[in-house]
mmCIF file of C-alpha atoms in Angstrom:
data_model
loop_
_atom_site.group_PDB
_atom_site.id
_atom_site.type_symbol
_atom_site.label_atom_id
_atom_site.label_comp_id
_atom_site.label_asym_id
_atom_site.label_seq_id
_atom_site.Cartn_x
_atom_site.Cartn_y
_atom_site.Cartn_z
ATOM 1 C CA UNK A 214 35.764 233.405 286.601
ATOM 2 C CA UNK A 215 34.727 234.269 290.395
ATOM 3 C CA UNK A 216 36.923 237.024 292.332
ATOM 4 C CA UNK A 217 40.131 235.975 293.751
ATOM 5 C CA UNK A 218 40.917 236.506 297.640
ATOM 6 C CA UNK A 219 44.290 237.130 298.709
ATOM 7 C CA UNK A 220 44.461 235.876 302.424
ATOM 8 C CA UNK A 221 46.747 234.441 305.136
ATOM 9 C CA UNK A 222 47.335 230.506 304.915
ATOM 10 C CA UNK A 223 45.233 228.623 307.487
ATOM 11 C CA UNK A 224 46.491 225.331 308.538
ATOM 12 C CA UNK A 225 43.646 223.867 306.730
ATOM 13 C CA UNK A 226 45.017 225.094 303.952
ATOM 14 C CA UNK A 227 47.984 222.732 303.835
ATOM 15 C CA UNK A 228 47.185 220.076 301.925
ATOM 16 C CA UNK A 229 46.298 222.624 298.846
ATOM 17 C CA UNK A 230 49.586 224.038 299.468
ATOM 18 C CA UNK A 231 51.817 220.785 299.819
ATOM 19 C CA UNK A 232 49.926 219.544 296.891
ATOM 20 C CA UNK A 233 50.751 222.753 294.658
ATOM 21 C CA UNK A 234 54.614 222.413 295.699
ATOM 22 C CA UNK A 235 54.588 218.992 294.562
ATOM 23 C CA UNK A 236 52.843 219.886 291.113
ATOM 24 C CA UNK A 237 55.986 220.987 289.896
ATOM 25 C CA UNK A 238 58.976 219.955 287.708
ATOM 26 C CA UNK A 239 61.483 221.344 290.327
ATOM 27 C CA UNK A 240 59.409 220.491 293.575
ATOM 28 C CA UNK A 241 58.394 217.366 292.563
ATOM 29 C CA UNK A 242 61.027 215.182 293.800
ATOM 30 C CA UNK A 243 61.650 216.810 296.986
ATOM 31 C CA UNK A 244 58.037 216.718 298.493
ATOM 32 C CA UNK A 245 56.186 214.315 300.346
ATOM 33 C CA UNK A 246 52.443 215.390 299.706
ATOM 34 C CA UNK A 247 50.986 211.766 301.163
ATOM 35 C CA UNK A 248 52.758 212.645 304.770
ATOM 36 C CA UNK A 249 51.923 216.218 305.765
ATOM 37 C CA UNK A 250 53.877 215.818 309.061
ATOM 38 C CA UNK A 251 56.926 217.829 308.423
ATOM 39 C CA UNK A 252 54.446 220.557 306.688
ATOM 40 C CA UNK A 253 52.648 220.693 309.882
ATOM 41 C CA UNK A 254 55.443 221.616 312.172
ATOM 42 C CA UNK A 255 56.950 223.848 309.608
ATOM 43 C CA UNK A 256 53.511 225.689 309.180
ATOM 44 C CA UNK A 257 53.728 226.038 313.303
ATOM 45 C CA UNK A 258 57.064 227.723 312.903
ATOM 46 C CA UNK A 259 55.991 229.988 309.963
ATOM 47 C CA UNK A 260 53.263 231.374 312.134
ATOM 48 C CA UNK A 261 55.204 232.015 315.304
ATOM 49 C CA UNK A 262 57.454 234.459 313.194
ATOM 50 C CA UNK A 263 55.663 238.209 312.522
ATOM 51 C CA UNK A 264 58.231 238.610 309.420
ATOM 52 C CA UNK A 265 56.639 235.820 307.810
ATOM 53 C CA UNK A 266 53.392 236.310 305.705
ATOM 54 C CA UNK A 267 52.132 232.710 304.069
ATOM 55 C CA UNK A 268 49.270 233.675 301.680
ATOM 56 C CA UNK A 269 47.218 231.570 299.677
ATOM 57 C CA UNK A 270 45.097 232.994 296.407
ATOM 58 C CA UNK A 271 41.784 231.621 296.383
ATOM 59 C CA UNK A 272 39.005 231.487 293.873
ATOM 60 C CA UNK A 273 35.469 229.980 294.230
ATOM 61 C CA UNK A 274 36.640 228.242 297.661
ATOM 62 C CA UNK A 275 39.431 226.728 296.066
ATOM 63 C CA UNK A 276 42.851 227.302 296.544
ATOM 64 C CA UNK A 277 45.008 228.385 293.519
ATOM 65 C CA UNK A 278 47.997 229.961 294.523
ATOM 66 C CA UNK A 279 50.405 230.263 297.272
ATOM 67 C CA UNK A 280 53.528 232.197 298.064
ATOM 68 C CA UNK A 281 55.504 233.383 301.283
ATOM 69 C CA UNK A 282 56.502 236.608 301.933
ATOM 70 C CA UNK A 283 59.740 237.428 304.319
ATOM 71 C CA UNK A 284 60.555 240.625 305.640
ATOM 72 C CA UNK A 285 64.091 241.226 306.231
ATOM 73 C CA UNK A 286 65.607 244.017 308.429
ATOM 74 C CA UNK A 287 68.877 245.048 307.573
ATOM 75 C CA UNK A 288 71.763 247.485 307.637
ATOM 76 C CA UNK A 289 72.850 247.920 304.020
ATOM 77 C CA UNK A 290 71.477 250.637 301.366
ATOM 78 C CA UNK A 291 70.661 252.989 304.703
ATOM 79 C CA UNK A 292 69.058 250.498 306.548
ATOM 80 C CA UNK A 293 66.753 249.176 304.344
ATOM 81 C CA UNK A 294 64.276 246.455 305.337
ATOM 82 C CA UNK A 295 63.838 244.175 301.923
ATOM 83 C CA UNK A 296 61.144 241.534 301.087
ATOM 84 C CA UNK A 297 61.742 238.075 299.781
ATOM 85 C CA UNK A 298 59.235 236.192 297.645
ATOM 86 C CA UNK A 299 59.653 232.794 298.034
ATOM 87 C CA UNK A 300 58.047 229.454 297.172
ATOM 88 C CA UNK A 301 55.471 230.957 294.649
ATOM 89 C CA UNK A 302 53.156 228.293 293.128
ATOM 90 C CA UNK A 303 49.811 228.560 291.216
ATOM 91 C CA UNK A 304 47.330 225.982 290.370
ATOM 92 C CA UNK A 305 47.805 224.271 287.079
ATOM 93 C CA UNK A 306 43.885 225.436 286.141
ATOM 94 C CA UNK A 307 45.293 228.657 286.565
ATOM 95 C CA UNK A 308 48.151 229.051 284.339
ATOM 96 C CA UNK A 309 47.524 231.853 281.955
ATOM 97 C CA UNK A 310 44.526 233.515 283.879
ATOM 98 C CA UNK A 311 46.563 236.628 284.823
ATOM 99 C CA UNK A 312 46.877 235.019 288.708
ATOM 100 C CA UNK A 313 50.808 234.869 288.930
ATOM 101 C CA UNK A 314 50.819 239.077 287.613
ATOM 102 C CA UNK A 315 47.852 239.868 290.255
ATOM 103 C CA UNK A 316 49.860 237.831 293.178
ATOM 104 C CA UNK A 317 53.438 239.123 292.600
ATOM 105 C CA UNK A 318 51.751 242.569 292.348
ATOM 106 C CA UNK A 319 49.663 242.181 295.745
ATOM 107 C CA UNK A 320 53.324 241.034 297.375
ATOM 108 C CA UNK A 321 55.315 244.039 295.910
ATOM 109 C CA UNK A 322 52.132 246.063 297.066
ATOM 110 C CA UNK A 323 52.467 244.781 300.804
ATOM 111 C CA UNK A 324 56.239 244.870 300.750
ATOM 112 C CA UNK A 325 55.662 248.673 300.070
ATOM 113 C CA UNK A 326 52.653 248.794 302.827
ATOM 114 C CA UNK A 327 55.270 247.258 305.215
ATOM 115 C CA UNK A 328 57.969 249.816 304.674
ATOM 116 C CA UNK A 329 60.583 247.829 302.248
ATOM 117 C CA UNK A 330 62.557 249.543 299.951
ATOM 118 C CA UNK A 331 63.266 246.480 297.781
ATOM 119 C CA UNK A 332 61.981 243.145 296.970
ATOM 120 C CA UNK A 333 63.832 240.189 295.987
ATOM 121 C CA UNK A 334 63.463 236.983 294.982
ATOM 122 C CA UNK A 335 65.813 233.947 293.366
ATOM 123 C CA UNK A 336 64.313 231.833 290.587
ATOM 124 C CA UNK A 337 65.789 228.368 289.485
ATOM 125 C CA UNK A 338 67.947 228.887 286.313
ATOM 126 C CA UNK A 339 65.757 226.230 284.152
ATOM 127 C CA UNK A 340 62.787 228.358 284.452
ATOM 128 C CA UNK A 341 63.259 230.574 281.774
ATOM 129 C CA UNK A 342 59.239 231.365 281.393
ATOM 130 C CA UNK A 343 59.328 232.608 284.974
ATOM 131 C CA UNK A 344 62.806 234.898 284.537
ATOM 132 C CA UNK A 345 60.512 236.892 281.628
ATOM 133 C CA UNK A 346 57.423 236.746 283.718
ATOM 134 C CA UNK A 347 59.247 238.750 286.200
ATOM 135 C CA UNK A 348 60.943 240.845 284.014
ATOM 136 C CA UNK A 349 58.108 241.907 282.348
ATOM 137 C CA UNK A 350 56.854 242.788 286.002
ATOM 138 C CA UNK A 351 59.689 245.558 286.477
ATOM 139 C CA UNK A 352 62.557 242.919 288.094
ATOM 140 C CA UNK A 353 66.060 243.098 287.322
ATOM 141 C CA UNK A 354 68.085 239.975 286.899
ATOM 142 C CA UNK A 355 71.018 241.692 288.541
ATOM 143 C CA UNK A 356 72.045 238.648 290.941
ATOM 144 C CA UNK A 357 73.470 235.274 290.461
ATOM 145 C CA UNK A 358 71.551 233.084 293.292
ATOM 146 C CA UNK A 359 73.679 230.403 295.155
ATOM 147 C CA UNK A 360 72.567 227.482 297.039
ATOM 148 C CA UNK A 361 74.050 225.126 299.362
ATOM 149 C CA UNK A 362 72.245 221.545 300.618
ATOM 150 C CA UNK A 363 73.025 220.822 304.278
ATOM 151 C CA UNK B 233 97.812 238.203 313.057
ATOM 152 C CA UNK B 234 95.694 237.553 316.247
ATOM 153 C CA UNK B 235 93.375 235.512 316.869
ATOM 154 C CA UNK B 236 89.813 235.603 315.253
ATOM 155 C CA UNK B 237 86.759 236.072 317.197
ATOM 156 C CA UNK B 238 82.795 235.924 315.513
ATOM 157 C CA UNK B 239 80.406 237.436 317.410
ATOM 158 C CA UNK B 240 77.033 239.112 317.510
ATOM 159 C CA UNK B 241 77.289 242.820 316.541
ATOM 160 C CA UNK B 242 76.586 245.607 319.018
ATOM 161 C CA UNK B 243 75.411 248.917 318.610
ATOM 162 C CA UNK B 244 79.060 249.917 319.360
ATOM 163 C CA UNK B 245 80.144 248.138 316.394
ATOM 164 C CA UNK B 246 77.930 250.393 313.771
ATOM 165 C CA UNK B 247 80.452 252.913 313.018
ATOM 166 C CA UNK B 248 82.710 250.337 311.540
ATOM 167 C CA UNK B 249 80.092 248.141 310.124
ATOM 168 C CA UNK B 250 78.718 250.818 308.052
ATOM 169 C CA UNK B 251 82.337 251.771 307.149
ATOM 170 C CA UNK B 252 82.732 248.339 305.658
ATOM 171 C CA UNK B 253 79.234 248.553 303.636
ATOM 172 C CA UNK B 254 80.681 252.195 302.159
ATOM 173 C CA UNK B 255 83.882 250.648 301.107
ATOM 174 C CA UNK B 256 82.839 248.820 298.627
ATOM 175 C CA UNK B 257 82.507 249.385 294.622
ATOM 176 C CA UNK B 258 78.896 248.291 294.513
ATOM 177 C CA UNK B 259 78.021 249.766 297.956
ATOM 178 C CA UNK B 260 80.011 252.841 297.977
ATOM 179 C CA UNK B 261 77.034 255.167 296.208
ATOM 180 C CA UNK B 262 74.249 253.723 298.225
ATOM 181 C CA UNK B 263 75.595 254.327 302.173
ATOM 182 C CA UNK B 264 75.660 257.211 304.313
ATOM 183 C CA UNK B 265 78.736 256.546 306.705
ATOM 184 C CA UNK B 266 78.549 260.177 307.999
ATOM 185 C CA UNK B 267 74.898 259.956 309.188
ATOM 186 C CA UNK B 268 74.502 256.494 311.568
ATOM 187 C CA UNK B 269 70.892 257.653 312.078
ATOM 188 C CA UNK B 270 69.358 255.642 309.521
ATOM 189 C CA UNK B 271 71.601 252.647 310.728
ATOM 190 C CA UNK B 272 70.770 253.229 314.238
ATOM 191 C CA UNK B 273 66.950 252.499 313.679
ATOM 192 C CA UNK B 274 68.149 249.362 311.663
ATOM 193 C CA UNK B 275 70.016 247.971 314.171
ATOM 194 C CA UNK B 276 67.250 247.796 316.685
ATOM 195 C CA UNK B 277 64.662 246.234 314.225
ATOM 196 C CA UNK B 278 67.624 243.439 313.740
ATOM 197 C CA UNK B 279 68.014 242.871 317.181
ATOM 198 C CA UNK B 280 64.452 242.803 317.804
ATOM 199 C CA UNK B 281 64.025 239.546 315.650
ATOM 200 C CA UNK B 282 65.475 236.415 317.067
ATOM 201 C CA UNK B 283 65.996 235.014 313.262
ATOM 202 C CA UNK B 284 68.610 237.618 312.616
ATOM 203 C CA UNK B 285 72.002 236.935 313.479
ATOM 204 C CA UNK B 286 74.029 240.021 312.571
ATOM 205 C CA UNK B 287 77.729 239.060 313.416
ATOM 206 C CA UNK B 288 81.079 240.774 313.461
ATOM 207 C CA UNK B 289 84.737 239.535 313.041
ATOM 208 C CA UNK B 290 87.223 241.137 315.385
ATOM 209 C CA UNK B 291 90.726 240.807 315.236
ATOM 210 C CA UNK B 292 92.755 242.369 317.690
ATOM 211 C CA UNK B 293 89.852 244.694 318.844
ATOM 212 C CA UNK B 294 89.420 245.693 315.577
ATOM 213 C CA UNK B 295 85.939 245.245 313.724
ATOM 214 C CA UNK B 296 87.444 243.321 310.212
ATOM 215 C CA UNK B 297 83.838 241.612 308.703
ATOM 216 C CA UNK B 298 80.568 241.278 309.164
ATOM 217 C CA UNK B 299 77.398 239.520 307.895
ATOM 218 C CA UNK B 300 74.048 239.141 308.299
ATOM 219 C CA UNK B 301 72.573 235.589 308.854
ATOM 220 C CA UNK B 302 68.776 235.284 308.493
ATOM 221 C CA UNK B 303 66.815 232.196 309.158
ATOM 222 C CA UNK B 304 63.521 231.609 307.028
ATOM 223 C CA UNK B 305 61.173 229.036 308.070
ATOM 224 C CA UNK B 306 59.361 227.576 305.168
ATOM 225 C CA UNK B 307 56.771 224.844 303.841
ATOM 226 C CA UNK B 308 58.906 223.723 300.648
ATOM 227 C CA UNK B 309 61.429 220.939 300.719
ATOM 228 C CA UNK B 310 59.275 218.991 303.241
ATOM 229 C CA UNK B 311 58.985 222.088 305.686
ATOM 230 C CA UNK B 312 63.273 223.173 305.388
ATOM 231 C CA UNK B 313 64.075 226.211 307.358
ATOM 232 C CA UNK B 314 66.944 228.029 304.914
ATOM 233 C CA UNK B 315 69.481 230.508 306.043
ATOM 234 C CA UNK B 316 70.312 233.443 304.052
ATOM 235 C CA UNK B 317 73.652 235.107 304.071
ATOM 236 C CA UNK B 318 73.444 238.921 303.447
ATOM 237 C CA UNK B 319 75.754 241.808 303.373
ATOM 238 C CA UNK B 320 79.079 240.306 303.694
ATOM 239 C CA UNK B 321 82.041 242.523 303.942
ATOM 240 C CA UNK B 322 85.585 242.264 304.720
ATOM 241 C CA UNK B 323 88.016 245.124 305.886
ATOM 242 C CA UNK B 324 90.183 246.100 302.887
ATOM 243 C CA UNK B 325 93.031 245.150 305.186
ATOM 244 C CA UNK B 326 91.635 241.706 305.525
ATOM 245 C CA UNK B 327 91.519 240.542 301.858
ATOM 246 C CA UNK B 328 93.388 237.747 301.117
ATOM 247 C CA UNK B 329 93.914 236.790 304.544
ATOM 248 C CA UNK B 330 91.570 233.891 304.447
ATOM 249 C CA UNK B 331 88.909 235.629 306.598
ATOM 250 C CA UNK B 332 86.184 235.514 304.054
ATOM 251 C CA UNK B 333 86.123 231.658 303.953
ATOM 252 C CA UNK B 334 86.673 231.128 307.802
ATOM 253 C CA UNK B 335 83.657 233.742 307.829
ATOM 254 C CA UNK B 336 81.393 232.111 305.561
ATOM 255 C CA UNK B 337 82.139 228.215 306.698
ATOM 256 C CA UNK B 338 81.040 229.913 310.259
ATOM 257 C CA UNK B 339 77.862 230.768 308.692
ATOM 258 C CA UNK B 340 77.407 227.206 307.280
ATOM 259 C CA UNK B 341 78.306 225.641 310.421
ATOM 260 C CA UNK B 342 75.862 228.242 312.247
ATOM 261 C CA UNK B 343 73.128 227.183 309.928
ATOM 262 C CA UNK B 344 73.517 223.678 310.482
ATOM 263 C CA UNK B 345 73.361 224.277 314.398
ATOM 264 C CA UNK B 346 70.387 226.122 313.906
ATOM 265 C CA UNK B 347 68.633 223.642 312.024
ATOM 266 C CA UNK B 348 68.528 224.521 308.556
ATOM 267 C CA UNK B 349 68.628 222.526 305.769
ATOM 268 C CA UNK B 350 69.495 224.970 303.128
ATOM 269 C CA UNK B 351 71.902 228.175 302.947
ATOM 270 C CA UNK B 352 71.582 230.450 300.347
ATOM 271 C CA UNK B 353 72.676 233.838 299.097
ATOM 272 C CA UNK B 354 72.788 236.188 296.286
ATOM 273 C CA UNK B 355 75.998 237.961 294.540
ATOM 274 C CA UNK B 356 75.741 241.027 292.348
ATOM 275 C CA UNK B 357 76.339 239.672 288.752
ATOM 276 C CA UNK B 358 79.661 242.232 288.344
ATOM 277 C CA UNK B 359 81.015 240.299 290.976
ATOM 278 C CA UNK B 360 82.794 237.348 289.372
ATOM 279 C CA UNK B 361 85.825 237.090 292.254
ATOM 280 C CA UNK B 362 83.091 236.609 294.777
ATOM 281 C CA UNK B 363 81.408 233.887 292.627
ATOM 282 C CA UNK B 364 84.262 231.782 291.847
ATOM 283 C CA UNK B 365 84.829 232.029 295.844
ATOM 284 C CA UNK B 366 81.388 230.759 296.875
ATOM 285 C CA UNK B 367 81.597 227.948 293.888
ATOM 286 C CA UNK B 368 85.136 226.909 295.787
ATOM 287 C CA UNK B 369 82.894 226.605 299.389
ATOM 288 C CA UNK B 370 80.472 224.559 297.501
ATOM 289 C CA UNK B 371 77.919 226.583 296.946
ATOM 290 C CA UNK B 372 76.049 226.092 293.573
ATOM 291 C CA UNK B 373 75.371 229.213 291.104
ATOM 292 C CA UNK B 374 71.951 227.386 290.287
ATOM 293 C CA UNK B 375 69.630 230.463 290.737
ATOM 294 C CA UNK B 376 68.821 234.045 289.025
ATOM 295 C CA UNK B 377 68.686 236.581 291.619
ATOM 296 C CA UNK B 378 65.896 239.222 291.102
ATOM 297 C CA UNK B 379 65.694 242.556 292.667
ATOM 298 C CA UNK B 380 63.052 245.285 292.417
ATOM 299 C CA UNK B 381 63.441 248.734 294.334
ATOM 300 C CA UNK B 382 60.547 250.096 295.634
#
């Protein structure tokens, strides 16, 4: 397999990113890959915020993964900045290739470079494979994640 | 009891906020209320970021609660912006007064006003009273929250 490049997402990557968001048992029902309009508007909000890092993993000119890293300055833990990893998706062709591990390790390293003292993420309770994966990478399942739809 | 005001935190509120962060079974070991230096630096990072809303609840000129609301633009869920509630603390004198409910309802309403489609938070697995509280307010404990200390 060719080398992996992890870089900032551009507007040209949106079809591939949205395709991966939709190709997912949890995400399938809530995405609209045939109408990119809401994603283009959201992309503009993301790039306007310096604390958002929307990235893609690219191999042989194909987008094969995406994640969003958010930096959150805060007061607790003696003024710690934390990062939040959100919307991690790996292309179906790449599952089992080790890309997930490389990708999360990149996000952890980037968080350290940005001065974060904590990395956090939530994973749907149904994604038990993902839970084992994050535990193997050193994450602790210490919290319960609550959501409220508006 | 006097009226409750919920407003943006100022630098003058820092001693009261840090006092509440430290007066907590989970937070006690990781805060330094006798040295505010790291909190002052963090406060400057928070106010410089328009997506951070650090607020206090004030009753009779006393700071009796604090929370941080973070807006996170994203691509998933058709370009939804979500809000994250973090570092919720209620002064010991106010527990059981209904302030927690008013405060979280304020954060949910503010998220709606800001155009969010989702509100989320994580709560330490040991805080079972808090879990019941969030469930009563309509939150769903649908996720597992993972953390990695750097």
